[in-house]
Coordinates of C-alpha atoms in Angstrom, one line a residue:
M1 CA -29.6 16.6 6.9
P2 CA -25.8 15.9 6.8
S3 CA -23.9 18.4 4.6
A4 CA -22.0 17.3 1.3
A5 CA -18.7 17.7 3.5
D6 CA -20.0 15.2 6.0
A7 CA -21.0 12.8 3.2
L8 CA -17.3 12.5 2.1
F9 CA -16.4 11.1 5.5
Q10 CA -19.0 8.1 5.5
G11 CA -17.3 5.7 3.1
N12 CA -14.0 5.4 5.3
L13 CA -14.1 4.4 8.8
L14 CA -11.2 6.4 10.0
L15 CA -12.6 9.6 8.5
K16 CA -16.1 8.6 9.8
T17 CA -15.0 8.5 13.5
L18 CA -13.6 12.1 13.4
K19 CA -15.0 14.8 15.5
A20 CA -16.7 17.8 13.8
E21 CA -13.8 20.1 14.4
D22 CA -11.4 17.6 12.9
R23 CA -13.6 17.0 9.9
A24 CA -13.6 20.7 9.4
L25 CA -9.7 20.7 9.2
L26 CA -9.8 18.1 6.5
A27 CA -13.0 18.5 4.5
P28 CA -11.7 21.6 2.2
H29 CA -8.7 19.8 1.1
L30 CA -10.0 16.2 0.3
E31 CA -10.5 15.3 -3.3
W32 CA -12.8 12.4 -4.4
S33 CA -11.6 10.2 -7.4
T34 CA -12.3 6.6 -8.7
H35 CA -9.3 4.2 -9.3
Q36 CA -9.3 1.0 -11.3
R37 CA -7.6 -2.4 -10.3
G38 CA -4.1 -2.4 -11.0
E39 CA -3.6 1.4 -10.7
I40 CA -0.5 2.5 -8.8
L41 CA -1.1 5.1 -6.0
F42 CA 2.7 5.5 -5.4
A43 CA 5.7 3.5 -6.5
A44 CA 8.7 2.3 -4.5
G45 CA 11.3 5.0 -4.6
S46 CA 9.1 7.8 -5.5
E47 CA 8.0 10.7 -3.1
V48 CA 4.8 10.2 -1.3
T49 CA 3.1 13.4 -2.0
A50 CA -0.4 12.5 -0.8
I51 CA -2.4 10.4 1.6
A52 CA -5.3 8.1 0.1
F53 CA -8.3 7.1 2.1
P54 CA -10.0 4.0 0.3
C55 CA -14.0 4.2 0.5
G56 CA -16.4 1.5 0.3
Q57 CA -15.1 -1.6 -1.1
T58 CA -11.8 -0.1 -2.5
V59 CA -8.8 -2.0 -1.3
A60 CA -5.1 -1.2 -1.9
T61 CA -2.3 -3.5 -1.3
L62 CA 1.4 -2.5 -0.2
I63 CA 3.8 -4.8 -2.3
I64 CA 7.4 -5.6 -2.4
A65 CA 8.7 -6.3 -5.9
M66 CA 12.0 -8.0 -6.4
R67 CA 14.4 -7.5 -9.4
D68 CA 13.5 -10.9 -10.9
G69 CA 9.9 -10.0 -11.3
R70 CA 8.7 -11.7 -8.3
S71 CA 6.4 -9.9 -5.6
A72 CA 4.5 -10.4 -2.3
E73 CA 2.0 -8.5 -0.3
T74 CA 2.9 -7.0 2.9
A75 CA -0.4 -5.2 4.0
T76 CA -3.9 -5.0 2.7
I77 CA -5.8 -1.7 3.3
G78 CA -9.3 -1.0 3.0
R79 CA -12.0 1.4 4.3
E80 CA -10.5 1.1 7.7
G81 CA -7.3 2.9 7.0
A82 CA -5.2 5.2 4.8
V83 CA -2.2 4.7 2.5
G84 CA 0.8 7.0 2.3
G85 CA 2.3 9.6 4.7
V86 CA 0.2 8.2 7.6
V87 CA 3.2 8.6 10.0
S88 CA 5.9 10.4 8.2
H89 CA 5.6 14.2 7.1
G90 CA 5.2 13.2 3.4
Y91 CA 7.5 13.8 0.5
L92 CA 9.7 10.8 1.7
P93 CA 10.6 8.0 -0.7
A94 CA 8.2 5.1 -0.8
S95 CA 9.5 1.9 0.3
T96 CA 6.9 -0.1 -1.3
H97 CA 4.5 0.0 -4.3
A98 CA 0.9 1.0 -3.3
V99 CA -1.4 -0.8 -5.8
V100 CA -5.2 -0.7 -6.1
Q101 CA -6.4 -4.3 -5.6
I102 CA -10.1 -3.7 -5.8
G103 CA -11.2 -0.6 -7.7
G104 CA -13.5 2.1 -6.4
P105 CA -13.6 5.5 -4.8
V106 CA -10.8 7.2 -3.0
L107 CA -10.4 10.4 -1.2
R108 CA -6.8 11.9 -1.5
M109 CA -5.2 14.7 0.3
E110 CA -1.9 16.6 -0.3
A111 CA 0.6 15.2 2.5
G112 CA 1.7 18.8 3.7
R113 CA -2.0 19.9 4.4
F114 CA -2.5 16.5 6.1
Q115 CA 0.5 17.1 8.3
E116 CA -0.5 20.7 9.2
A117 CA -4.1 19.4 10.1
K118 CA -2.4 16.7 12.5
R119 CA -0.3 19.6 13.8
R120 CA -3.3 21.5 14.9
S121 CA -5.3 18.7 16.4
E122 CA -4.3 16.3 19.1
S123 CA -7.0 14.1 18.4
L124 CA -6.2 13.6 14.8
R125 CA -2.5 12.8 15.8
N126 CA -3.6 10.2 18.2
L127 CA -5.8 8.5 15.7
F128 CA -3.3 8.2 13.0
T129 CA -0.5 7.3 15.4
R130 CA -2.7 4.3 16.4
Y131 CA -3.5 3.5 13.0
G132 CA 0.1 3.8 11.9
D133 CA 0.7 1.2 14.8
C134 CA -1.7 -1.1 13.5
L135 CA -0.4 -0.9 10.0
L136 CA 3.1 -1.7 11.2
A137 CA 1.5 -4.5 13.1
Q138 CA 0.0 -6.0 10.1
V139 CA 3.3 -5.7 8.1
L140 CA 5.4 -7.4 10.7
Q141 CA 2.9 -10.2 11.1
S142 CA 3.0 -10.7 7.5
V143 CA 6.8 -11.2 7.4
A144 CA 6.4 -13.6 10.2
C145 CA 3.5 -15.3 8.6
N146 CA 5.2 -15.7 5.0
A147 CA 8.4 -17.2 6.8
L148 CA 6.8 -19.6 9.2
H149 CA 3.5 -20.9 8.0
P150 CA 2.3 -23.1 5.4
I151 CA 0.9 -21.9 2.2
E152 CA -2.6 -23.3 2.8
A153 CA -2.9 -21.3 6.1
R154 CA -1.4 -18.0 4.5
C155 CA -3.9 -18.2 1.6
L156 CA -6.8 -18.4 4.1
R157 CA -5.4 -15.5 6.1
W158 CA -5.1 -13.5 3.0
L159 CA -8.7 -14.2 1.9
L160 CA -10.1 -13.6 5.5
T161 CA -8.4 -10.1 5.6
L162 CA -9.7 -9.1 2.4
Q163 CA -13.2 -10.2 3.4
D164 CA -12.8 -8.2 6.8
R165 CA -12.5 -5.1 4.6
I166 CA -15.2 -5.5 1.6
A167 CA -17.8 -7.3 3.9
S168 CA -18.6 -9.9 1.3
E169 CA -18.5 -13.5 1.1
I170 CA -17.7 -13.1 -2.7
L171 CA -14.2 -11.8 -3.1
P172 CA -13.4 -10.3 -6.7
V173 CA -9.8 -11.5 -7.0
T174 CA -8.3 -13.7 -9.7
Q175 CA -5.9 -16.7 -9.1
E176 CA -3.1 -14.6 -10.9
L177 CA -3.5 -11.8 -8.4
L178 CA -3.6 -14.1 -5.4
A179 CA -0.6 -16.0 -6.6
A180 CA 1.3 -12.5 -6.9
M181 CA 0.1 -11.6 -3.4
L182 CA 1.3 -14.8 -1.8
G183 CA 4.5 -14.8 -3.9
V184 CA 4.1 -18.3 -5.5
Q185 CA 3.4 -19.6 -9.0
R186 CA 0.0 -19.8 -10.3
T187 CA 0.1 -23.5 -10.9
Y188 CA 1.1 -24.1 -7.5
L189 CA -1.7 -21.9 -6.0
T190 CA -4.3 -23.8 -8.3
R191 CA -3.4 -26.9 -6.4
I192 CA -3.8 -25.2 -2.9
L193 CA -7.1 -23.6 -4.0
R194 CA -8.5 -26.9 -5.1
T195 CA -7.6 -28.4 -1.8
L196 CA -9.2 -25.7 0.1
Q197 CA -12.4 -26.1 -2.1
Q198 CA -12.4 -29.8 -1.5
Q199 CA -12.4 -29.1 2.3
G200 CA -15.5 -27.1 1.8
L201 CA -13.8 -23.7 2.9
I202 CA -13.9 -21.8 -0.3
E203 CA -15.4 -21.9 -3.9
V204 CA -13.4 -20.9 -6.9
G205 CA -15.0 -19.3 -9.7
R206 CA -14.0 -17.2 -12.8
G207 CA -12.4 -13.9 -11.4
R208 CA -13.7 -14.6 -7.8
I209 CA -13.3 -16.7 -4.8
T210 CA -16.2 -17.2 -2.3
V211 CA -15.6 -17.9 1.4
R212 CA -18.2 -20.7 1.9
D213 CA -17.6 -21.3 5.7
R214 CA -16.1 -18.3 7.6
A215 CA -15.8 -20.1 11.0
K216 CA -14.1 -23.1 9.5
A217 CA -11.8 -21.0 7.3
E218 CA -10.9 -19.0 10.5
A219 CA -10.1 -22.3 12.4
A220 CA -8.0 -23.4 9.4
A221 CA -6.1 -20.2 8.9
C222 CA -2.9 -19.4 10.7
E223 CA -3.1 -17.6 13.9
C224 CA -1.8 -14.2 12.2
H225 CA -5.4 -13.1 10.9
G226 CA -6.8 -13.2 14.6
V227 CA -3.5 -11.8 16.0
V228 CA -3.7 -8.6 13.6
R229 CA -7.4 -8.4 14.1
H230 CA -7.0 -8.3 18.0
H231 CA -4.4 -5.6 17.7
Y232 CA -6.8 -3.5 15.5
E233 CA -9.6 -4.0 18.2
T234 CA -7.3 -3.2 21.2
V235 CA -5.3 -0.1 19.6
L236 CA -7.8 1.4 17.1
G237 CA -11.1 0.3 18.6
A238 CA -12.0 -1.6 15.6
G239 CA -15.4 -3.4 15.9
Y240 CA -16.6 -6.5 13.8
D241 CA -20.1 -7.7 13.1
R242 CA -21.1 -11.2 13.9
L243 CA -20.0 -12.2 10.4
G244 CA -16.4 -11.1 11.1
H245 CA -16.7 -7.8 8.8
L246 CA -15.0 -4.8 10.1
V247 CA -17.7 -2.1 10.7
R248 CA -16.3 0.6 12.9
V249 CA -13.3 2.3 14.2
E250 CA -13.6 3.9 17.8
P251 CA -10.2 4.6 19.1
P252 CA -10.0 4.8 23.0
D253 CA -10.2 8.4 24.4
E254 CA -6.6 9.5 25.4
T255 CA -8.0 11.6 27.9
A256 CA -9.8 9.0 29.9
P257 CA -7.5 6.2 30.4
A258 CA -9.4 4.8 33.4
E259 CA -12.4 4.0 31.3
R260 CA -10.6 2.1 28.5
S261 CA -12.0 -1.1 27.6
T262 CA -11.7 -3.9 25.0
P263 CA -14.2 -3.1 22.1
Q264 CA -17.2 -5.5 22.0
R265 CA -18.2 -7.6 19.0
E266 CA -21.2 -6.1 17.2
T267 CA -24.4 -8.2 17.5
A268 CA -26.3 -6.9 14.4

């Protein structure tokens, strides 16, 4: 029977993949908490004192806010990842806001203790170096996407990214939130969503958007969603089920480079 400590790791795919010795380094310092939509995990300019692991369907977003009140999303993080102090040694000023987009459970750990655990474990350093690379890839692809692709394709990319992380066709997101993430006016987004709904790709409801046809939505979205997903597969060993939901993380073994292979899609 799994211990209470082991149960902590099941809700986050990064933590779930850890070896027993690495779990032992982290478990005594992890604190369980629940966060509501809109809560700020850290604000731009503030010191990042803790690393947060979203669990279950909890999703956080990294947001750049401008002086005129406008904002845009740069990365979406769910149970496949972590927020804050992933690569740095912590206690450095944050460059973005980290905001809870879909509320739920989060495991938090003080940044200094996390860095000490990485210092003691090569496998932990490998895992979080790989994850940091994937997170950077998502941010950079988002920059290019926002500059080069039409709003319809960007909107689908964002919805698919969220669906990957919560494994549900029904996305609990309001039009106000989606407009803020895409950096557009709500009235403009309403017209875009109406078009996508008429094409049979999505269905818009009160406080939710349902992806009606995943395959068609992927075909209509820009290339950015697929590019980032492939990078997660290659670098982090991310695995997806046949519906496209992110279900596992299995980073390649650094000690056996000759045996590396591209992760296969789950069939169940």
